[in-house]
Coordinates of C-alpha atoms and ligand atoms in Angstrom, one line a residue:
M1 CA 25.0 0.5 -80.6
A2 CA 28.5 -0.4 -81.5
T3 CA 29.6 -1.4 -78.5
D4 CA 26.9 -3.9 -77.7
D5 CA 27.5 -7.5 -77.5
R6 CA 24.4 -8.1 -79.3
P7 CA 22.8 -11.5 -79.3
S8 CA 23.6 -13.8 -82.3
V9 CA 21.0 -13.5 -85.1
A10 CA 22.5 -16.6 -86.7
K11 CA 22.5 -18.8 -83.9
A12 CA 21.6 -21.6 -86.1
D13 CA 24.9 -21.1 -87.8
T14 CA 26.4 -21.4 -84.4
E15 CA 28.4 -18.4 -85.4
D16 CA 27.8 -14.7 -84.0
A17 CA 26.6 -12.5 -86.7
V18 CA 27.7 -9.0 -86.7
D19 CA 26.1 -6.4 -88.7
A20 CA 28.5 -5.3 -91.5
V21 CA 26.9 -1.8 -90.6
D22 CA 27.9 -2.1 -87.4
A23 CA 31.5 -2.1 -88.3
A24 CA 31.2 0.7 -90.9
E25 CA 28.8 2.6 -89.3
T26 CA 30.1 5.8 -90.5
T27 CA 30.5 5.4 -93.9
A28 CA 28.2 4.7 -96.9
S29 CA 28.1 0.8 -96.7
G30 CA 27.6 0.1 -100.4
E31 CA 31.0 1.0 -101.6
D32 CA 32.2 -0.6 -98.6
A33 CA 30.9 -3.8 -99.1
V34 CA 32.2 -3.8 -102.5
Q35 CA 35.8 -3.3 -101.2
A36 CA 35.4 -5.8 -98.6
S37 CA 34.6 -8.5 -101.0
D38 CA 37.2 -7.7 -103.3
T39 CA 40.0 -7.7 -100.6
A40 CA 38.5 -10.7 -99.0
A41 CA 38.4 -12.6 -102.4
S42 CA 42.0 -11.9 -103.1
G43 CA 42.7 -12.3 -99.5
D44 CA 41.5 -15.9 -99.6
A45 CA 44.6 -16.7 -101.5
T46 CA 45.8 -19.6 -99.3
T47 CA 43.6 -21.9 -101.9
A48 CA 44.3 -19.4 -104.6
G49 CA 47.9 -19.0 -104.0
T50 CA 48.5 -16.1 -106.3
G51 CA 50.4 -12.6 -105.8
A52 CA 50.9 -11.0 -102.9
P53 CA 48.1 -8.4 -101.9
E54 CA 48.5 -4.8 -102.7
F55 CA 48.5 -3.6 -99.0
M56 CA 50.0 -5.5 -96.1
V57 CA 47.8 -3.3 -93.6
R58 CA 44.8 -1.6 -94.6
A59 CA 42.9 0.2 -92.0
E60 CA 39.5 1.9 -93.0
N61 CA 37.7 4.2 -90.7
V62 CA 39.0 2.3 -87.6
H63 CA 37.4 3.4 -84.5
K64 CA 38.1 2.2 -80.9
N65 CA 36.7 3.1 -77.4
F66 CA 37.2 1.9 -74.0
G67 CA 33.7 2.6 -72.5
R68 CA 33.0 6.0 -73.0
L69 CA 36.7 7.0 -73.9
E70 CA 37.1 7.3 -77.5
V71 CA 40.4 6.3 -78.4
L72 CA 40.7 5.7 -82.0
K73 CA 38.5 8.3 -84.0
G74 CA 38.6 6.9 -87.5
I75 CA 41.9 5.9 -88.6
D76 CA 42.8 5.1 -92.3
L77 CA 46.0 4.0 -93.4
T78 CA 47.9 1.7 -95.4
V79 CA 51.1 0.0 -95.6
R80 CA 52.4 -1.6 -98.8
P81 CA 54.4 -4.9 -98.7
G82 CA 58.0 -4.1 -97.7
E83 CA 57.2 -0.7 -96.3
V84 CA 58.3 0.6 -93.2
M85 CA 55.7 2.9 -91.6
C86 CA 56.9 5.0 -88.3
V87 CA 54.3 6.3 -86.0
I88 CA 55.0 9.2 -83.6
G89 CA 52.8 11.4 -81.3
P90 CA 52.2 12.3 -77.7
S91 CA 51.4 9.7 -75.2
G92 CA 47.9 8.8 -74.7
S93 CA 47.2 9.6 -78.5
G94 CA 46.4 5.9 -79.4
K95 CA 49.4 4.4 -81.1
S96 CA 49.5 1.3 -78.8
T97 CA 45.9 0.8 -79.1
F98 CA 46.1 1.0 -83.0
L99 CA 48.8 -1.7 -83.0
R100 CA 47.0 -4.0 -80.7
C101 CA 43.8 -3.7 -83.0
I102 CA 46.1 -4.6 -86.0
N103 CA 47.0 -7.7 -83.8
H104 CA 43.6 -8.1 -83.0
L105 CA 44.3 -7.9 -79.3
E106 CA 41.5 -5.1 -79.3
K107 CA 38.2 -5.6 -81.0
L108 CA 37.3 -2.7 -83.3
N109 CA 34.1 -0.7 -82.2
G110 CA 33.9 0.5 -85.9
G111 CA 35.8 0.3 -89.4
R112 CA 37.9 -2.5 -91.0
L113 CA 41.2 -3.8 -91.1
W114 CA 42.9 -6.0 -93.4
V115 CA 46.3 -7.7 -92.7
N116 CA 47.9 -9.5 -95.6
G117 CA 44.7 -9.6 -97.6
H118 CA 42.7 -10.8 -94.5
L119 CA 39.7 -9.3 -92.8
V120 CA 41.2 -9.1 -89.4
G121 CA 38.9 -10.9 -87.0
Y122 CA 36.1 -11.7 -89.3
R123 CA 34.8 -13.6 -92.0
Q124 CA 32.8 -12.2 -94.9
K125 CA 30.0 -14.3 -96.3
G126 CA 28.0 -12.0 -98.7
D127 CA 27.1 -9.0 -96.9
R128 CA 27.6 -10.1 -93.4
L129 CA 30.7 -10.4 -91.0
Y130 CA 31.2 -13.3 -88.9
E131 CA 33.3 -12.9 -86.0
M132 CA 36.0 -15.4 -85.8
R133 CA 36.5 -17.9 -83.2
E134 CA 39.5 -17.3 -80.8
R135 CA 41.3 -20.4 -82.6
E136 CA 40.9 -18.7 -85.9
V137 CA 42.0 -15.3 -84.5
A138 CA 45.1 -17.1 -83.0
A139 CA 45.9 -18.4 -86.4
Q140 CA 45.5 -15.1 -88.2
R141 CA 47.8 -13.5 -85.3
R142 CA 50.7 -16.0 -86.1
D143 CA 51.3 -13.8 -89.3
I144 CA 52.2 -10.8 -87.4
G145 CA 55.4 -10.5 -85.1
M146 CA 55.0 -8.0 -82.2
V147 CA 57.9 -6.2 -80.0
F148 CA 57.1 -4.5 -77.2
Q149 CA 58.9 -1.8 -74.9
R150 CA 59.1 -4.5 -72.2
F151 CA 60.7 -7.3 -73.7
N152 CA 58.7 -9.9 -71.9
L153 CA 61.2 -13.0 -72.6
F154 CA 60.6 -16.4 -70.5
P155 CA 63.1 -15.8 -67.5
H156 CA 63.8 -19.5 -67.1
M157 CA 65.0 -20.1 -70.8
T158 CA 67.8 -19.5 -72.7
A159 CA 67.9 -17.2 -75.4
L160 CA 67.9 -19.9 -78.0
G161 CA 64.9 -21.4 -75.7
N162 CA 63.0 -18.3 -76.0
V163 CA 63.4 -18.4 -79.6
M164 CA 62.5 -21.8 -79.9
E165 CA 59.5 -22.1 -77.9
A166 CA 56.9 -20.7 -80.2
P167 CA 57.7 -22.6 -83.5
V168 CA 58.0 -25.8 -81.4
Q169 CA 54.9 -25.4 -79.1
V170 CA 52.6 -23.4 -81.2
K171 CA 53.6 -24.6 -84.7
G172 CA 54.7 -28.2 -83.9
L173 CA 57.7 -28.0 -86.0
P174 CA 60.5 -30.6 -85.5
K175 CA 63.0 -29.4 -82.8
A176 CA 66.2 -29.7 -84.9
R177 CA 64.8 -27.7 -87.5
V178 CA 63.7 -25.1 -85.5
R179 CA 67.0 -24.9 -83.5
E180 CA 68.9 -24.6 -86.7
R181 CA 66.8 -21.6 -87.6
A182 CA 66.8 -20.1 -84.1
V183 CA 70.5 -20.2 -84.2
A184 CA 70.7 -18.5 -87.4
L185 CA 68.1 -15.7 -86.0
L186 CA 70.4 -15.0 -83.1
E187 CA 73.3 -14.7 -85.4
R188 CA 71.5 -12.4 -87.3
V189 CA 70.6 -10.2 -84.3
G190 CA 74.3 -10.4 -83.4
L191 CA 73.9 -12.7 -80.4
A192 CA 75.9 -15.7 -81.6
D193 CA 77.7 -15.9 -78.6
K194 CA 74.8 -15.6 -76.2
M195 CA 72.6 -18.5 -77.2
D196 CA 72.9 -20.0 -73.9
A197 CA 72.5 -16.8 -71.6
Y198 CA 69.4 -16.3 -69.5
P199 CA 67.4 -13.0 -69.9
G200 CA 68.8 -12.0 -66.5
Q201 CA 72.3 -12.4 -67.8
L202 CA 71.6 -10.1 -70.7
S203 CA 71.6 -6.5 -71.0
G204 CA 68.2 -4.7 -72.3
G205 CA 69.7 -4.3 -75.6
Q206 CA 70.5 -7.8 -75.9
Q207 CA 67.0 -8.7 -74.4
Q208 CA 65.5 -6.9 -77.1
R209 CA 67.4 -8.4 -79.7
V210 CA 66.1 -12.0 -78.6
A211 CA 62.7 -10.7 -78.6
I212 CA 63.0 -9.8 -82.0
A213 CA 64.7 -13.0 -82.9
R214 CA 61.8 -14.6 -81.3
A215 CA 59.3 -12.8 -83.2
L216 CA 60.9 -13.5 -86.4
A217 CA 61.2 -17.1 -85.5
M218 CA 57.3 -17.5 -86.4
E219 CA 58.2 -16.1 -90.0
P220 CA 55.6 -13.1 -89.8
A221 CA 54.5 -11.4 -92.8
L222 CA 54.5 -8.1 -90.7
M223 CA 56.4 -6.8 -87.9
L224 CA 54.9 -4.4 -85.3
F225 CA 57.3 -2.5 -82.9
D226 CA 55.9 -0.6 -80.0
E227 CA 58.5 1.8 -78.8
P228 CA 61.0 -0.8 -78.8
T229 CA 63.8 1.2 -77.4
S230 CA 62.1 3.2 -74.8
A231 CA 62.9 1.2 -71.9
L232 CA 66.5 1.1 -72.9
D233 CA 69.6 2.9 -71.5
P234 CA 70.4 5.4 -74.2
E235 CA 73.9 3.6 -74.8
L236 CA 72.0 0.5 -75.6
V237 CA 69.2 2.1 -78.2
G238 CA 71.7 1.8 -81.2
E239 CA 72.2 -1.8 -81.2
V240 CA 68.5 -2.3 -81.3
L241 CA 67.8 0.0 -84.1
E242 CA 70.6 -1.5 -86.1
V243 CA 68.9 -4.7 -85.9
M244 CA 65.6 -3.0 -86.9
K245 CA 67.3 -1.2 -89.8
Q246 CA 68.9 -4.4 -91.2
L247 CA 65.4 -6.2 -90.9
A248 CA 63.8 -3.3 -93.1
L249 CA 66.7 -3.5 -95.7
D250 CA 65.8 -7.3 -95.9
G251 CA 62.4 -6.4 -96.9
M252 CA 60.5 -6.9 -93.7
T253 CA 57.1 -5.0 -93.5
M254 CA 57.1 -3.0 -90.5
I255 CA 55.1 -0.5 -88.3
V256 CA 57.3 1.2 -85.7
V257 CA 56.0 3.3 -83.0
T258 CA 58.8 5.1 -81.9
H259 CA 60.3 8.4 -80.6
E260 CA 63.7 8.0 -82.4
I261 CA 62.9 10.5 -85.0
G262 CA 66.7 9.8 -86.5
F263 CA 65.3 6.2 -87.1
A264 CA 62.1 7.1 -88.7
R265 CA 63.6 9.7 -91.2
E266 CA 66.5 7.4 -92.2
V267 CA 64.8 4.0 -92.4
G268 CA 60.9 5.1 -92.5
D269 CA 59.4 5.0 -95.9
S270 CA 56.4 7.0 -94.2
L271 CA 55.8 8.8 -91.2
V272 CA 52.4 9.0 -89.6
F273 CA 51.6 11.6 -86.6
M274 CA 48.9 10.8 -84.5
D275 CA 47.3 13.1 -81.9
G276 CA 44.1 12.4 -80.0
G277 CA 42.9 9.4 -81.7
V278 CA 43.2 10.5 -85.4
V279 CA 46.0 10.7 -87.8
V280 CA 46.9 14.5 -88.0
E281 CA 49.6 14.2 -90.5
Q282 CA 51.5 11.7 -92.7
G283 CA 53.8 11.7 -95.6
R284 CA 57.7 11.1 -96.3
P285 CA 59.4 11.0 -93.2
R286 CA 61.7 13.9 -94.2
D287 CA 58.9 16.2 -95.3
V288 CA 56.7 15.5 -92.3
I289 CA 59.8 16.3 -90.0
E290 CA 61.3 19.2 -91.7
N291 CA 58.4 20.7 -93.1
P292 CA 55.4 19.7 -90.8
Q293 CA 52.0 21.2 -92.1
H294 CA 49.9 21.0 -89.0
P295 CA 50.3 23.1 -85.9
R296 CA 50.1 19.9 -83.6
T297 CA 52.8 18.2 -85.4
Q298 CA 55.0 21.3 -85.5
D299 CA 54.5 21.6 -81.6
F300 CA 55.0 17.8 -81.1
L301 CA 58.4 17.9 -83.2
S302 CA 59.6 21.1 -81.6
K303 CA 59.5 19.1 -78.3
V304 CA 61.3 15.8 -79.4
L305 CA 63.7 17.2 -81.9
Ligands
ADP1 N1 42.4 -1.4 -72.0 C1 42.4 0.1 -71.5 N2 41.3 0.3 -71.0 C2 40.8 1.6 -70.9 N3 41.5 2.6 -71.4 C3 42.5 2.3 -72.2 C4 43.2 1.1 -72.1 N4 44.0 0.9 -73.0 C5 44.6 2.2 -73.2 N5 43.3 3.1 -72.8 C6 43.4 4.7 -72.8 O1 43.5 4.8 -74.3 C7 44.3 6.0 -74.7 C8 45.2 5.7 -75.6 O2 46.3 4.9 -75.1 P1 47.6 4.3 -75.9 O3 46.8 3.5 -77.2 O4 48.2 3.4 -74.9 O5 48.2 5.6 -76.3 P2 49.7 5.7 -76.9 O6 50.2 4.6 -77.1 O7 49.9 6.7 -77.7 O8 50.5 6.5 -75.6 C9 44.7 6.2 -73.4 O9 43.8 7.4 -72.7 C10 44.7 5.2 -72.5 O10 44.5 5.6 -71.1
MG2 MG1 52.1 3.3 -76.4

């Protein structure tokens, strides 16, 4: 039942009502509903304007399937503001899908996700969840910066143009101000001398640093990295990790899917090992890496270390 796009019950309201049960199918919904409204209340802080939420990301029993393929089988995770969470795991374990759920590029089939105090993709009224319209989802997504394995820069724009594009087009900010910030961001990622270069004139490492600057230009509250160095020649990996480390030291909240165990150990506050759509093990990076408890974690680490 969770996969159905059932007809709206609340047509009169012009909104698609979704049963709260639908999202929380697997757990007792009484407790869920209380927690949900708690968080939603504090998350409506755009009006209240007080205090940061306790968790930047909170995933509760997140389920995702593609047709009959169950990819996420109940993920429970929390990330505190300023925390760097690294995620490791074999290919196909659901890491990218989980990041895409956080960003609401994928719809959940069960469970709930909050980002920065807001329930992702839904508004809650009383006991019911209402699916957000695409426009609202897009607005929510602006809180989140995403950096992929492939940099996806606009090839016909300079580095500076790439970094300026979204704040000008999406946020409609004045160009002069955006340019000033974009210059500062490119300096921050070590590309002061490459402002006017086109992606084709940059190395993979430089392009990825532009991509990071571009994500930061939207002033996100959270940054998601999906194997940001996997497509790079080995000698270019370090410069990208260094930029990410600086970002972490500056206090950015980050979730980093990576095979760079050294980075996870040095920069991560927490390390999550995923396999087969579940979190098999998590803890302080050093503990997980040096003393993995689960045989699957041990097996995986023995292959990558
Ligand atoms: N859009 C999609 N449609 C169907 N199957 C998908 C889709 N995206 C991912 N999958 C499948 O979901 C599983 C998890 O994929 P993914 O999240 O990319 O894993 P990871 O990032 O850990 O390698 C894989 O079996 C993959 O083939
Ligand atoms: Mg992936």
